[in-house]
Short mmCIF file of C-alpha atoms and ligand atoms in Angstrom, two decimals:
data_model
loop_
_atom_site.label_atom_id
_atom_site.label_comp_id
_atom_site.label_asym_id
_atom_site.label_seq_id
_atom_site.Cartn_x
_atom_site.Cartn_y
_atom_site.Cartn_z
CA MET A 1 -8.64 5.59 15.65
CA LEU A 2 -9.87 9.06 14.82
CA ALA A 3 -7.07 10.42 12.66
CA THR A 4 -7.91 14.07 13.34
CA ALA A 5 -7.60 13.47 17.11
CA GLN A 6 -4.08 11.95 16.94
CA PRO A 7 -1.57 14.82 16.69
CA VAL A 8 1.28 12.50 15.66
CA LEU A 9 -0.41 11.92 12.30
CA ARG A 10 0.21 15.59 11.52
CA ARG A 11 3.90 14.70 11.28
CA PHE A 12 3.61 12.73 8.03
CA TRP A 13 3.59 13.87 4.42
CA TYR A 14 0.39 13.52 2.41
CA PRO A 15 -0.32 14.22 -1.27
CA VAL A 16 -3.18 16.69 -1.28
CA ILE A 17 -3.82 18.04 -4.78
CA PRO A 18 -2.52 17.67 -8.35
CA LEU A 19 -0.06 20.48 -9.03
CA SER A 20 -1.89 21.31 -12.27
CA TYR A 21 -5.03 22.29 -10.33
CA LEU A 22 -3.15 25.33 -9.04
CA ASP A 23 -2.93 26.79 -12.55
CA ALA A 24 -6.52 27.92 -11.98
CA GLY A 25 -5.50 29.89 -8.85
CA PRO A 26 -5.40 29.16 -5.12
CA GLN A 27 -7.23 26.04 -3.97
CA PRO A 28 -8.63 24.99 -0.59
CA PHE A 29 -7.86 21.58 0.87
CA THR A 30 -8.76 20.17 4.29
CA LEU A 31 -6.05 17.92 5.73
CA LEU A 32 -6.74 16.13 9.03
CA GLY A 33 -9.53 18.62 9.65
CA GLU A 34 -7.22 21.61 9.10
CA PRO A 35 -8.32 24.04 6.36
CA LEU A 36 -5.47 24.97 4.03
CA VAL A 37 -5.05 27.22 1.06
CA ILE A 38 -2.52 26.08 -1.50
CA TRP A 39 -1.11 28.19 -4.31
CA LEU A 40 1.92 28.66 -6.53
CA ASP A 41 4.49 31.24 -5.46
CA GLN A 42 6.52 33.42 -7.83
CA ASN A 43 8.89 30.56 -8.63
CA GLY A 44 6.07 28.15 -9.40
CA LYS A 45 6.63 26.33 -6.11
CA PRO A 46 3.57 25.33 -4.10
CA ALA A 47 2.87 27.02 -0.76
CA ALA A 48 0.37 26.06 1.94
CA VAL A 49 -0.94 28.20 4.81
CA TYR A 50 -3.89 28.08 7.18
CA ASP A 51 -7.01 29.07 5.29
CA SER A 52 -8.23 31.76 7.64
CA CYS A 53 -7.00 35.34 7.64
CA CYS A 54 -5.55 36.57 10.94
CA HIS A 55 -7.46 39.85 10.51
CA ARG A 56 -11.16 38.83 10.34
CA GLN A 57 -10.85 35.14 9.50
CA SER A 58 -11.91 35.40 5.90
CA LYS A 59 -11.05 32.41 3.72
CA LEU A 60 -7.80 33.15 1.95
CA SER A 61 -8.62 30.48 -0.63
CA ARG A 62 -11.32 32.84 -1.95
CA GLY A 63 -8.62 35.38 -2.72
CA ILE A 64 -6.12 35.58 -5.55
CA VAL A 65 -2.37 35.32 -5.98
CA VAL A 66 -0.50 38.64 -6.29
CA ASP A 67 3.27 38.70 -6.72
CA GLY A 68 3.46 35.12 -5.45
CA ASN A 69 1.54 36.00 -2.25
CA ILE A 70 -2.01 35.01 -1.36
CA ARG A 71 -4.26 38.08 -1.14
CA CYS A 72 -7.20 37.99 1.24
CA PRO A 73 -10.54 38.70 -0.49
CA TYR A 74 -11.81 40.87 2.40
CA HIS A 75 -9.35 43.75 2.99
CA GLY A 76 -6.65 42.78 0.54
CA TRP A 77 -3.85 41.90 2.96
CA GLN A 78 -1.19 39.76 1.35
CA PHE A 79 0.54 36.77 2.92
CA ALA A 80 3.84 35.32 1.78
CA PRO A 81 4.40 31.53 1.48
CA ASN A 82 5.88 31.58 5.02
CA GLY A 83 2.58 32.93 6.35
CA GLN A 84 3.87 36.43 7.15
CA CYS A 85 1.64 39.36 6.17
CA VAL A 86 3.64 41.51 3.76
CA VAL A 87 1.05 44.03 2.52
CA VAL A 88 -1.61 45.93 4.48
CA PRO A 89 -3.06 48.28 1.86
CA GLN A 90 -4.89 50.42 4.47
CA GLN A 91 -1.60 51.36 6.23
CA PRO A 92 1.04 51.58 3.51
CA GLN A 93 3.44 53.64 5.66
CA SER A 94 3.34 51.55 8.85
CA PRO A 95 5.67 48.64 9.51
CA ILE A 96 3.77 45.34 9.61
CA PRO A 97 3.90 43.62 13.01
CA GLU A 98 5.20 40.07 13.01
CA SER A 99 1.99 38.97 14.70
CA TYR A 100 0.14 39.63 11.43
CA ARG A 101 0.67 36.11 10.18
CA VAL A 102 -1.05 32.82 9.51
CA GLY A 103 0.32 29.32 10.08
CA SER A 104 2.35 27.91 7.20
CA TYR A 105 3.23 24.30 6.45
CA PRO A 106 6.04 22.40 4.73
CA CYS A 107 4.95 21.89 1.14
CA GLU A 108 6.63 20.08 -1.79
CA GLU A 109 5.86 19.00 -5.32
CA ARG A 110 6.49 15.34 -6.16
CA TYR A 111 5.09 13.01 -8.85
CA GLY A 112 2.77 15.77 -10.09
CA TYR A 113 1.12 16.34 -6.70
CA VAL A 114 1.46 18.89 -3.94
CA TRP A 115 2.48 17.18 -0.69
CA VAL A 116 1.93 18.80 2.69
CA CYS A 117 3.08 17.98 6.21
CA LEU A 118 1.25 19.78 9.02
CA SER A 119 4.37 19.82 11.20
CA GLU A 120 7.77 21.47 10.90
CA ALA A 121 9.23 18.21 12.23
CA PRO A 122 8.11 15.45 9.83
CA LEU A 123 8.63 11.86 11.00
CA ASP A 124 9.11 10.55 7.45
CA VAL A 125 10.07 11.68 3.98
CA ILE A 126 8.11 11.59 0.76
CA PRO A 127 9.01 8.17 -0.70
CA ASP A 128 11.47 8.13 -3.55
CA PHE A 129 9.99 5.84 -6.20
CA SER A 130 12.82 4.78 -8.51
CA GLU A 131 10.43 4.36 -11.45
CA ALA A 132 10.01 8.14 -11.53
CA HIS A 133 13.66 8.44 -12.67
CA ASP A 134 13.61 5.43 -15.00
CA PRO A 135 12.90 6.21 -18.67
CA ASN A 136 11.40 2.73 -19.11
CA TYR A 137 8.44 3.77 -16.99
CA ARG A 138 5.64 6.20 -17.49
CA ILE A 139 3.38 7.66 -14.84
CA ILE A 140 -0.40 7.51 -15.19
CA HIS A 141 -2.53 9.69 -12.94
CA ALA A 142 -5.40 7.33 -12.41
CA PHE A 143 -7.71 8.52 -9.60
CA TYR A 144 -8.15 11.65 -7.54
CA GLU A 145 -11.47 11.51 -5.72
CA VAL A 146 -13.07 11.83 -2.30
CA TRP A 147 -14.47 8.72 -0.60
CA ASN A 148 -16.72 8.88 2.45
CA CYS A 149 -14.71 6.43 4.51
CA GLY A 150 -11.78 6.34 6.93
CA GLY A 151 -8.16 6.20 5.75
CA LEU A 152 -7.18 3.09 7.70
CA ARG A 153 -10.19 1.15 6.42
CA LEU A 154 -9.18 2.04 2.89
CA MET A 155 -5.56 1.06 3.43
CA GLU A 156 -6.25 -2.32 4.95
CA ASN A 157 -8.86 -3.03 2.30
CA ALA A 158 -6.15 -2.67 -0.32
CA PHE A 159 -4.24 -5.60 1.26
CA ASP A 160 -7.18 -7.79 2.23
CA HIS A 161 -7.50 -10.75 -0.13
CA GLY A 162 -10.48 -12.02 1.83
CA HIS A 163 -12.92 -9.58 0.30
CA HIS A 164 -11.96 -10.15 -3.33
CA HIS A 165 -14.22 -13.14 -3.77
CA PHE A 166 -17.25 -11.24 -2.58
CA VAL A 167 -16.84 -7.58 -3.35
CA HIS A 168 -14.97 -8.26 -6.60
CA ASN A 169 -16.69 -11.44 -7.77
CA GLY A 170 -15.94 -11.70 -11.49
CA SER A 171 -13.26 -8.98 -11.53
CA LEU A 172 -10.57 -10.00 -9.03
CA GLY A 173 -12.35 -12.81 -7.27
CA ASP A 174 -14.59 -15.83 -7.64
CA ARG A 175 -17.35 -16.32 -5.12
CA LEU A 176 -17.33 -20.08 -5.68
CA ASN A 177 -13.66 -20.37 -4.70
CA PRO A 178 -13.32 -18.03 -1.76
CA VAL A 179 -10.15 -19.43 -0.15
CA PRO A 180 -7.41 -16.90 -0.91
CA LEU A 181 -3.69 -17.48 -1.48
CA PRO A 182 -1.45 -16.95 1.55
CA TYR A 183 0.67 -13.88 2.25
CA ASP A 184 4.37 -14.74 2.02
CA ASP A 185 7.08 -12.97 3.82
CA LEU A 186 4.92 -10.50 5.71
CA GLN A 187 7.33 -8.37 7.66
CA GLU A 188 7.47 -5.15 9.59
CA THR A 189 9.70 -2.45 8.22
CA GLU A 190 10.77 0.87 9.60
CA ARG A 191 8.16 2.70 7.58
CA GLY A 192 5.35 0.16 7.72
CA ILE A 193 4.99 -3.38 6.43
CA TYR A 194 6.18 -5.31 3.41
CA PHE A 195 5.03 -8.55 1.86
CA GLU A 196 5.06 -10.51 -1.31
CA SER A 197 2.13 -12.53 -2.35
CA PRO A 198 0.73 -14.17 -5.40
CA LEU A 199 -2.69 -12.91 -6.38
CA TYR A 200 -5.28 -14.49 -8.63
CA THR A 201 -7.16 -12.31 -10.98
CA HIS A 202 -10.10 -13.54 -12.98
CA ASN A 203 -10.05 -12.48 -16.50
CA ASN A 204 -12.50 -10.19 -18.16
CA GLU A 205 -12.48 -7.83 -21.08
CA ARG A 206 -11.33 -4.77 -19.15
CA LEU A 207 -8.47 -6.65 -17.54
CA GLN A 208 -7.38 -7.95 -20.93
CA LYS A 209 -7.22 -4.40 -22.22
CA SER A 210 -5.31 -3.26 -19.16
CA VAL A 211 -2.66 -5.98 -18.97
CA HIS A 212 -2.91 -7.92 -22.26
CA ILE A 213 -3.41 -11.37 -20.83
CA SER A 214 -6.09 -13.69 -22.05
CA ASP A 215 -5.82 -16.72 -19.73
CA SER A 216 -8.99 -17.38 -17.83
CA SER A 217 -7.27 -16.65 -14.55
CA ILE A 218 -3.87 -15.13 -13.90
CA GLN A 219 -1.58 -15.56 -10.98
CA LEU A 220 0.57 -12.51 -10.62
CA LYS A 221 3.44 -11.65 -8.35
CA ARG A 222 2.91 -8.79 -5.99
CA GLN A 223 5.28 -6.86 -3.77
CA VAL A 224 3.62 -4.50 -1.39
CA ASP A 225 4.89 -1.74 0.86
CA TRP A 226 2.63 0.02 3.26
CA TYR A 227 3.83 3.37 4.50
CA LEU A 228 2.63 4.49 7.86
CA PRO A 229 -0.01 5.82 8.16
CA PHE A 230 -1.95 5.85 4.86
CA GLY A 231 0.33 5.20 1.90
CA MET A 232 1.05 2.16 -0.24
CA TYR A 233 3.17 0.98 -3.12
CA ALA A 234 2.20 -2.27 -4.84
CA GLN A 235 4.30 -3.59 -7.67
CA MET A 236 2.63 -6.28 -9.77
CA THR A 237 4.59 -8.35 -12.25
CA LEU A 238 2.53 -10.13 -14.87
CA PRO A 239 3.57 -13.31 -16.69
CA ASN A 240 4.05 -11.30 -19.92
CA GLY A 241 6.68 -9.04 -18.30
CA LEU A 242 4.44 -6.05 -17.75
CA ILE A 243 5.12 -4.29 -14.47
CA HIS A 244 2.15 -2.37 -13.20
CA THR A 245 2.85 -0.46 -10.02
CA VAL A 246 0.15 1.23 -8.03
CA VAL A 247 0.89 4.03 -5.60
CA MET A 248 -2.05 5.00 -3.45
CA TYR A 249 -2.49 7.42 -0.60
CA ALA A 250 -5.59 7.68 1.50
CA THR A 251 -5.08 11.30 2.48
CA PRO A 252 -7.23 12.04 5.53
CA ILE A 253 -9.52 15.02 4.94
CA THR A 254 -11.46 14.33 8.13
CA ASP A 255 -12.16 11.10 10.02
CA ASP A 256 -14.89 10.03 7.63
CA GLN A 257 -13.63 11.55 4.38
CA THR A 258 -10.58 10.46 2.46
CA GLN A 259 -8.90 11.90 -0.60
CA VAL A 260 -7.91 8.98 -2.79
CA VAL A 261 -4.71 9.72 -4.71
CA ARG A 262 -3.80 6.83 -6.96
CA PHE A 263 -1.25 6.70 -9.76
CA TYR A 264 0.64 4.03 -11.68
CA PHE A 265 4.12 3.46 -12.96
CA ARG A 266 4.16 1.10 -15.94
CA ASN A 267 6.90 -0.22 -18.17
CA ASP A 268 4.80 -0.04 -21.32
CA THR A 269 3.86 2.85 -23.57
CA GLU A 270 0.72 4.70 -24.50
CA ALA A 271 0.87 2.90 -27.87
CA ASP A 272 0.90 -0.48 -26.07
CA THR A 273 -1.91 0.44 -23.70
CA PRO A 274 -3.77 3.74 -23.76
CA ALA A 275 -3.90 5.16 -20.22
CA ALA A 276 -7.71 5.04 -20.34
CA ASP A 277 -7.56 1.26 -20.86
CA ALA A 278 -5.05 0.83 -18.04
CA ILE A 279 -7.40 2.71 -15.72
CA ALA A 280 -10.71 1.16 -16.82
CA PHE A 281 -10.19 -2.19 -15.09
CA GLU A 282 -9.45 -0.54 -11.77
CA ARG A 283 -12.37 1.83 -12.17
CA ARG A 284 -14.73 -1.08 -11.80
CA VAL A 285 -12.77 -2.64 -8.91
CA LEU A 286 -12.50 0.62 -7.00
CA ASN A 287 -16.19 1.39 -7.41
CA GLU A 288 -16.87 -2.00 -5.84
CA ASP A 289 -14.52 -1.21 -2.92
CA ARG A 290 -15.95 2.24 -2.49
CA ALA A 291 -19.55 1.03 -2.23
CA VAL A 292 -18.70 -1.34 0.61
CA LEU A 293 -16.28 0.98 2.45
CA GLU A 294 -18.74 3.86 2.46
CA ALA A 295 -21.18 1.50 4.19
CA THR A 296 -18.64 0.48 6.88
CA ASN A 297 -18.02 2.23 10.22
CA TYR A 298 -15.28 4.68 9.21
CA ASP A 299 -13.50 4.38 12.55
CA ALA A 300 -11.22 1.32 12.52
CA PRO A 301 -10.22 0.47 16.11
CA LEU A 302 -6.54 -0.31 16.74
CA ASP A 303 -7.31 -2.58 19.69
CA LEU A 304 -7.38 -6.03 18.08
CA ARG A 305 -9.97 -7.22 20.58
CA ALA A 306 -12.51 -4.78 19.20
CA GLU A 307 -13.14 -6.78 16.01
CA VAL A 308 -12.51 -10.43 15.10
CA HIS A 309 -9.99 -11.54 12.48
CA ILE A 310 -9.03 -14.27 10.00
CA SER A 311 -5.76 -15.00 8.20
CA THR A 312 -6.46 -12.53 5.38
CA ASP A 313 -6.62 -9.76 7.97
CA LYS A 314 -2.93 -10.16 8.76
CA PRO A 315 -1.78 -6.98 6.98
CA GLY A 316 -4.56 -4.97 8.61
CA MET A 317 -3.69 -6.38 12.04
CA LEU A 318 -0.07 -5.43 11.54
CA MET A 319 -1.07 -1.92 10.48
CA ARG A 320 -3.10 -1.55 13.64
CA ARG A 321 -0.22 -2.79 15.78
CA LYS A 322 2.19 -0.38 14.10
CA LEU A 323 -0.20 2.51 14.49
CA ALA A 324 -0.85 1.64 18.13
CA ALA A 325 2.93 1.54 18.72
CA LEU A 326 3.32 4.91 16.98
CA LEU A 327 0.69 6.49 19.21
CA SER A 328 2.16 5.08 22.37
CA ALA A 329 5.70 6.11 21.36
CA HIS A 330 4.37 9.68 21.19
CA GLY A 331 2.42 9.55 24.41
CA GLU A 332 -0.99 9.40 22.75
CA THR A 333 -3.94 7.18 23.49
CA GLU A 334 -6.22 6.04 20.75
CA GLN A 335 -9.26 8.27 20.27
CA LEU A 336 -12.38 6.49 19.08
CA ARG A 337 -15.78 7.30 17.72
CA ARG A 338 -18.08 6.94 20.70
CA GLY A 339 -20.64 4.23 21.20
CA ILE A 340 -20.48 2.50 17.86
CA HIS A 341 -17.85 -0.20 18.19
CA ALA A 342 -18.27 -3.92 17.80
CA PHE A 343 -17.45 -4.66 21.41
CA PRO A 344 -18.77 -2.78 24.41
CA ALA A 345 -16.06 -0.49 25.77
FE1 FES B 401 -8.38 39.27 5.63
FE2 FES B 401 -9.32 41.53 6.58
S1 FES B 401 -10.11 39.54 6.82
S2 FES B 401 -7.67 41.23 5.26
CO1 CO B 402 -11.03 -4.41 -3.07
#
């Protein structure tokens, strides 16, 4: 499925940039192939419009913010957060036609990130994570980086126990014992899928620092929600009572580039575990995932006949079914990268 070629994916919310990045001025971001400029308006609220001036198509993101509007670097026209041009310095006396405008998008701040939906009619809401309102939890902004892979590949990788024993030998997995634990209670939900599963993790120094467990291997409880199309919430409960929750979005920049947004909620404190130690274990694991995903065809086909599957692919198969159902419910057919699939079309 080529995400940029499926209009229905424009109707979901995606985290695009840490809010703090906007302190340095307007920032460009490409979402589903669409160039945006994002900035802070006069009230400190983020705004997002199409990053191309309606006058001569200059990049607004190269401009500056004036009175809460984005000012084009070329002739100095100013655009309000709703995309309407409000200042044309060359014609101060003339009324400004309504057609002097650029597309604007719904834009919100949540969990320290700017979230954008490319449609005025979103099909979902930004998830409400209860930990964000619970004083027993802190938030750790762990990763914000671009991977050269597709969003669906990244999502299903996060739920695929089958690769742990190879890609993560010595960190999460053990190549000599490659049979993974089963997924319990895998079910479809309105927003995606949910399952609980135990997970084995093989101990090492970084993991000890991150979760304070020194057994040689740990079985932890995991509850996972996948949010259509590219979001996940995974709550892991360790035997010592630590709850480490990972929220990850694979925000689609283009079909082969993904903005990884990954943060944690944890019920411990900085004195218990410095954030850097909490992150260090995953840094190794994610580098291992990244290396293999960037060497994998970025276009994951939804048609289950196009690749072959084993039991650990269950979450990924369900994702594909849900995505296929979403497309068909909106009258779309799956668009694919030509000529490079596992089975001849
Ligand atoms: Fe933007 Fe002329 S191109 S004001
Ligand atoms: Co992995």
